Structure formats: C-alpha cells, structure tokens
XYZ file of C-alpha atoms in Angstrom:
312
model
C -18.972 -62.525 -74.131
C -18.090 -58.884 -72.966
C -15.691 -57.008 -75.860
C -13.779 -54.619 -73.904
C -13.507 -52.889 -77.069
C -17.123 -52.097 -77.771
C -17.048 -51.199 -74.072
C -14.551 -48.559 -74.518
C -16.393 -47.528 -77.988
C -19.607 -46.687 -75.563
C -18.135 -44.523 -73.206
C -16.298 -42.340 -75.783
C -20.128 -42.122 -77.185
C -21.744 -41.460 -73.990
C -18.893 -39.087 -72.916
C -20.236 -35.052 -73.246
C -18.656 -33.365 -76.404
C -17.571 -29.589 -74.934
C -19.413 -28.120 -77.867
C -22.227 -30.783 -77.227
C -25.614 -30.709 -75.223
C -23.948 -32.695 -72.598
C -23.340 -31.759 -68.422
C -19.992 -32.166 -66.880
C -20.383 -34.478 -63.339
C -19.617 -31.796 -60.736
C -16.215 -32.045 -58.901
C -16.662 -31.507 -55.374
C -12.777 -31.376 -55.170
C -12.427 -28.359 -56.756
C -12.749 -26.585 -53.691
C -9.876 -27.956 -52.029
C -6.942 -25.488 -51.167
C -4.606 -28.133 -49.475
C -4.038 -29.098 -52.963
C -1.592 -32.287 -52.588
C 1.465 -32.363 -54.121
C 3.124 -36.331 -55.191
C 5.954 -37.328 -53.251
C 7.820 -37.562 -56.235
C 7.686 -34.243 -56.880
C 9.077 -33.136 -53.947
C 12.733 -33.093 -52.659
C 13.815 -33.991 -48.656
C 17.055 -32.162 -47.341
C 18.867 -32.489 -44.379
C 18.075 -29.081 -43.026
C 14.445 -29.597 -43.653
C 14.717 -32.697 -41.232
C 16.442 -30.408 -38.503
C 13.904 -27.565 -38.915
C 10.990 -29.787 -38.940
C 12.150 -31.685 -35.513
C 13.037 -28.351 -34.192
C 9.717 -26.921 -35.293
C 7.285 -29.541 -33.610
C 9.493 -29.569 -30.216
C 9.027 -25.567 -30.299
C 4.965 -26.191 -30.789
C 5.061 -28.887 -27.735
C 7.022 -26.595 -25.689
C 5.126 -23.484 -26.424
C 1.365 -26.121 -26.595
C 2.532 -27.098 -22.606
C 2.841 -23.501 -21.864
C -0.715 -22.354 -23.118
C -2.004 -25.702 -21.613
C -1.083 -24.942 -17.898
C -1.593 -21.249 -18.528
C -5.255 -22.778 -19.505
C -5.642 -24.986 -16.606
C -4.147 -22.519 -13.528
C -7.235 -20.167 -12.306
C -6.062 -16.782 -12.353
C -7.062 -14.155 -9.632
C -7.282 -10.358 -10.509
C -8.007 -7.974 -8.448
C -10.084 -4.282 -8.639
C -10.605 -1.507 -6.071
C -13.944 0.601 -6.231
C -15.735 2.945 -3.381
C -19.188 1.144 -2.061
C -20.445 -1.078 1.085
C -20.021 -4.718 -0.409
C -21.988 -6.629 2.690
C -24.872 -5.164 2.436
C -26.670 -7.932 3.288
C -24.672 -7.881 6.777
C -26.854 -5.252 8.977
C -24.233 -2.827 9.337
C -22.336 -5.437 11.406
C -18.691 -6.987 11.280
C -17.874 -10.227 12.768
C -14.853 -10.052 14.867
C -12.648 -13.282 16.210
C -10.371 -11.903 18.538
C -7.843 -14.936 20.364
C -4.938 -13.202 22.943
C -3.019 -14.398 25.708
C -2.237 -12.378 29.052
C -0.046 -14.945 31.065
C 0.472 -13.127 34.106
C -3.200 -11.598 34.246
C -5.839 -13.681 36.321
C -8.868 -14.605 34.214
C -11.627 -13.607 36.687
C -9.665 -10.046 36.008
C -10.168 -10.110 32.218
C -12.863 -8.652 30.066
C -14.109 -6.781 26.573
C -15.729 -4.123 26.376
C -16.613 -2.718 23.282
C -17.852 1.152 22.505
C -18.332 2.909 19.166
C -19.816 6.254 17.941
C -23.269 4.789 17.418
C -23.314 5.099 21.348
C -22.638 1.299 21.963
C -21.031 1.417 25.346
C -20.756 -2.632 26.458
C -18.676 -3.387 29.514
C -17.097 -6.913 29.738
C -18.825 -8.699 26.886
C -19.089 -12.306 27.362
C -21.535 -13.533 24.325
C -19.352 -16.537 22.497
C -16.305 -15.763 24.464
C -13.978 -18.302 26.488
C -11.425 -17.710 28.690
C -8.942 -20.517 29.404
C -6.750 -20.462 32.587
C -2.682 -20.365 32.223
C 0.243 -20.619 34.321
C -1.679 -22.781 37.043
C -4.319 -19.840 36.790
C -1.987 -17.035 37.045
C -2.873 -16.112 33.253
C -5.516 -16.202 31.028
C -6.241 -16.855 27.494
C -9.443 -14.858 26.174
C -11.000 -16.207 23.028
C -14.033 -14.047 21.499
C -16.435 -13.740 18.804
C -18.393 -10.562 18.744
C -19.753 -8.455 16.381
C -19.108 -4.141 15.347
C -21.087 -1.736 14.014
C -19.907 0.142 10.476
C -18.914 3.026 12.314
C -15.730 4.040 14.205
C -14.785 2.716 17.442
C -12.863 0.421 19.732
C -12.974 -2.611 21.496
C -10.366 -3.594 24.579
C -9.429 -6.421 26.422
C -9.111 -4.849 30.017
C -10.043 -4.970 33.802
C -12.802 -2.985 33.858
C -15.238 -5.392 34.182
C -13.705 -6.931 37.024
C -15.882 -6.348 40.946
C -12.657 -5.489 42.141
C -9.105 -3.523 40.366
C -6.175 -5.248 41.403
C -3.157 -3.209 42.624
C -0.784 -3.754 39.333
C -2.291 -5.317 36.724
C 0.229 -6.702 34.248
C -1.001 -6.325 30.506
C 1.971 -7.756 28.895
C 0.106 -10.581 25.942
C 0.347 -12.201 22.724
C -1.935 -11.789 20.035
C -2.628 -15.232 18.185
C -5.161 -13.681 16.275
C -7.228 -10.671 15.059
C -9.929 -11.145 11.823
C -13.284 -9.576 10.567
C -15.634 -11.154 8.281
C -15.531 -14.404 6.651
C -12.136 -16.558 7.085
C -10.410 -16.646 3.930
C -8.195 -19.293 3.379
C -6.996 -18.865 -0.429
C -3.651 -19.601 -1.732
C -3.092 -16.909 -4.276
C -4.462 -13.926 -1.800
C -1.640 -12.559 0.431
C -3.396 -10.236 2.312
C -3.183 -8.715 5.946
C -6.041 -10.781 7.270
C -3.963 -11.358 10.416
C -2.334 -8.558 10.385
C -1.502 -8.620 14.211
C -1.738 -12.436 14.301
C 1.680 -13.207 16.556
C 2.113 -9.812 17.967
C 4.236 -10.631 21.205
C 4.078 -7.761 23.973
C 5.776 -9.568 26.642
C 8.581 -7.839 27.483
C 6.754 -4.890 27.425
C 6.385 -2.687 30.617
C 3.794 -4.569 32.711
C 1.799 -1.588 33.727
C 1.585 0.240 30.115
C -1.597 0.184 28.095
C -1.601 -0.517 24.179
C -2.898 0.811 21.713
C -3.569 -0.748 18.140
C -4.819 1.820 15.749
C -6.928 -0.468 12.657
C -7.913 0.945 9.295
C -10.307 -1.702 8.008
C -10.563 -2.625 4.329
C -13.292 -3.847 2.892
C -12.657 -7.382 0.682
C -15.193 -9.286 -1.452
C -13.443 -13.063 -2.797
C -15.497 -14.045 -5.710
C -14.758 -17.648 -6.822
C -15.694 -19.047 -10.377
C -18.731 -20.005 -9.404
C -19.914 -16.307 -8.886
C -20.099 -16.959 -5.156
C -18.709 -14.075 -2.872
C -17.308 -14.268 0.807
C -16.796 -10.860 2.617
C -14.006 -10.843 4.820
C -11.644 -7.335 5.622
C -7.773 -6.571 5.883
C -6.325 -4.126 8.150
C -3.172 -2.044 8.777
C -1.890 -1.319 11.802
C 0.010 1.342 14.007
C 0.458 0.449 17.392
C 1.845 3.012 20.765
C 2.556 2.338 24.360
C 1.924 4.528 26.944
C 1.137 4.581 30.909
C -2.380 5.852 31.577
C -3.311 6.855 35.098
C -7.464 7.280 35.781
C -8.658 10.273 37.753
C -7.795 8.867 41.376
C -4.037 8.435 40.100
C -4.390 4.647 39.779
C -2.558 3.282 36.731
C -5.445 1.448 34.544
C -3.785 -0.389 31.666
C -6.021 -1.735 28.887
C -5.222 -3.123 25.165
C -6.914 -1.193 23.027
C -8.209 -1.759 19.499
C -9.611 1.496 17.744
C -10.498 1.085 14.142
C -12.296 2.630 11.383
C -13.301 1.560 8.013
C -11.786 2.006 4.490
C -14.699 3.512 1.918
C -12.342 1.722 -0.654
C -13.018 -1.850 -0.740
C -11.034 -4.796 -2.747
C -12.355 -6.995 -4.779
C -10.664 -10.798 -5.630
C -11.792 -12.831 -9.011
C -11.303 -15.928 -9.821
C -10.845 -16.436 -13.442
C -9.989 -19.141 -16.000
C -9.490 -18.735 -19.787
C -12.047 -18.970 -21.965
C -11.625 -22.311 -24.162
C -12.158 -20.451 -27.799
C -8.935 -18.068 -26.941
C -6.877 -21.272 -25.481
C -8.255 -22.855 -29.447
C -7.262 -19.586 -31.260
C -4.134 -19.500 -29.292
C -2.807 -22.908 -30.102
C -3.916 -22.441 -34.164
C -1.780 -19.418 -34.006
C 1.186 -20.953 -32.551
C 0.988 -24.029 -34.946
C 0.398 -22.012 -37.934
C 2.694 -19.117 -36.949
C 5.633 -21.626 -35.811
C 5.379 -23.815 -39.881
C 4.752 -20.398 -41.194
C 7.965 -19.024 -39.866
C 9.767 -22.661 -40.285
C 8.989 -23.074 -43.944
C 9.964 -19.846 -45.248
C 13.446 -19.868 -42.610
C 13.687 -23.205 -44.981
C 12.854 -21.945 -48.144
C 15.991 -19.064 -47.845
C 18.164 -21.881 -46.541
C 17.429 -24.264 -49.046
C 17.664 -21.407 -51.712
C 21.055 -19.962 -50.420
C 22.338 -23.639 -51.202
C 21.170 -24.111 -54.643
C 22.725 -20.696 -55.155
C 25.731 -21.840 -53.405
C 26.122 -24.900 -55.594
C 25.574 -23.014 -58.702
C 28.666 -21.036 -57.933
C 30.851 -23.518 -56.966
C 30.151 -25.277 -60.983
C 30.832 -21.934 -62.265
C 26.994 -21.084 -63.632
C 26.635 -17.799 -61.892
C-alpha cells in the first residue's frame, strides 16, 4: 500500500538543499507587478463605494466623448498660392441658371469675352432657354466654360437680329457656380454666392453689374480623392448705359478674376493608436486620481477617529 509518510520522507530528500548542488524550478510569476493582494487583507468603506461608482461613470462619460470624437470625420482647412486644376486646360466650368420674366427669349443671349481675346457673341453650346409668362419672359439655363484669365460673361440682347425699343433686364439669379458641385455638409462656403439674387424691382432699363473674385477650392475626401470647385465674392452696381447712337443697351454683366490663393478642404479621421492611447490615459489617469482622492479621505478619517478616543 502507499505510506504517505515515506512519501513525504522522499520529497524532503529530493527537495534542493540551498547550500546543495540542487536548481530551484524557475518562477515565471516573479515578474508580475499586479501583485494580488487577499481580500482579507483589505478593508471596503463607504466612500470607496461612492468614489468607485463615481469614477467608472466619469470613464463612460469621458470613453463616449473620445468615441464620437473618433467616429465624426473632421475637415481642416489650409490656404497656399498655386493652380490646383491643372489637369483642367486652363478652363473653368461655369453653370449659370437666371430668370428675366418680362424679357422675350428670342431676345436673350451670352456672350462671353476675356483678355485672352475670346470675343463670343450669344453662346448657345449646352444652353436652354425656357419660355415664361405665356412667352413674355425667359428663363436662360447655361453651361459654358472660361479661360484662367480675367474677363466677363453677360446675359444680354446683343445677339438678338433685331434691339427692341426698351428692353427690361429686371431677373433673378437661381444660380451662379464654377467647377465641380460640392455638396458637403461641413463646408459653408460661397459656392452660390449670388444664388437668389432678386433684381426685380429694379429700374427696367438699368444694366448690372456683378464684380466676381474667384477662389480657387480643392475638397479632398479620405480617400485622397480631390474635386475642384471655386467660391466667389461679390460686389454688384447699377447703372443706365446708353451705346453710341444714344440707345439705352442694358446687359447683366458678370466680370471676374481669379484668386492666386486657393483653399484647400481635408477630410480627416483619428488615427486608431491615439483614440487607444487616449482611452488608457483617461482610465488610468481617472483610478489614478480616484485612489489617491481616496487614500486622503480614508486617511483624514482614521485620523479623525483617533482624535475623537483621545490617542492624538
């Protein structure tokens, strides 16, 4: 039969002496420095509770924050001098929609002139005109292209075979863009700057001018692809022009030049390794900050206590 006794005798023989020839089993544990403490040993309070509950809502709270801050794509913004469209041949794509509703559409036309000596008199390439009123006014829809140079381009009667006696130019703008359409919730830019512009209580013979300055803008999304699209300010007069007969001509007039300063839109998301350090700094910072806040508590009542039975 088995003698737990001799049993016990073996391993006390078998067990290294320290001043023996023997080798100690290594103790992979030794490197541990979350060394555990028994539950015995240690003391729950009340305040502890409170500061512990507190603690982990103030870590969820501040976790939510870092998560959404995480999630959201931000979009910053930079300004630098170059030609960003380089690809584009020196052109800008124009979409030009306006409404003259006392101004017969056989009357209407574009012409567009610049300093590159590009004299075009009533441009018709992708354009529409839609009768109004019965046919009494017209709506002129366009897409045409500039050059990178300064110029203007007017909605007028020019074009027409015959001037009519008094040409009313009183219109709405619904819209003037260049470039690429960009549709992108956290970009408030003047895209459409004169989008709604209403002129029609304006004085029927009078031309208009709209002075543009163009500016350049690149959207890069986080996929590194770029649209090109522009923004524009703009100043605006009204004035009666006569020609050299003494007729009064009216026209709308756009004249615009470029920005060399062009804007540039990034999309960007936090990297996930500062979202990870983030997070390890709020949970260690927040039980950091907890424990000793309930170290001085806890301490201040021992000391407390001690007082009240006289030992201090």
């Amino acid at each position: 039969g088995w003698d737990p006794r001799g049993a016990a005798a073996h391993l006390a023989c078998s067990a290294p002496t320290p001043g023996g020839g023997g080798t100690m089993p290594f103790d992979f544990r030794r490197f541990d420095i979350y060394r555990k403490v028994p539950k015995d040993l240690t003391q729950p309070t009340y305040t502890g509770a409170i500061i512990s509950i507190c603690c982990c809502l103030f870590i969820l709270f501040l976790f939510l924050s870092e998560l959404t801050g995480f999630i959201t794509t931000e979009v910053v913004n930079e300004l630098y001098v170059d030609d960003p469209d380089k690809d584009s041949g020196g052109k800008i794509d124009v979409s030009l929609n306006i409404s003259l509703p006392n101004l017969h559409c056989e009357l209407v036309g574009l012409d567009i002139q610049d300093e590159m000596g590009r004299h075009e008199v009533g441009h018709i390439d992708n354009s529409m005109k839609i009768p109004l009123n019965n046919g009494a006014g017209c709506r002129f829809e366009g897409q045409f292209s500039i050059n990178k140079v300064p110029g203007n381009f007017h909605v007028s009667t020019h074009s027409a075979t015959a001037q009519p006696q008094n040409p009313d130019m009183t219109h709405v703008i619904h819209k003037l863009s260049f470039g690429d359409t960009l549709q992108v919730q956290n970009v408030h830019g003047a895209f459409n700057a004169l989008g709604g512009a209403d002129r029609l209580t304006s004085n029927p013979l009078a031309s208009h001018d709209y002075i543009l300055k163009i500016v350049p803008t690149v959207y890069e999304d986080k996929s590194g692809k770029q649209r090109y699209s522009y923004q524009y300010t703009v100043a605006n007069k009204e004035y009666v022009a006569y020609s050299h007969t003494g007729r009064i001509i009216p026209a709308i007039w756009f004249r615009y030049d470029l920005s060399p300063i062009t804007v540039k839109y990034t999309e960007r998301r936090q990297p996930l390794y500062r979202f990870i350090t983030t997070i390890c700094a709020i949970i260690g910072g927040t039980f950091t900050v907890a424990g000793i806040l309930d170290s001085c508590i806890f301490t201040a009542s021992e000391a407390w206590k001690k007082i009240q039975l006289g030992k201090m």
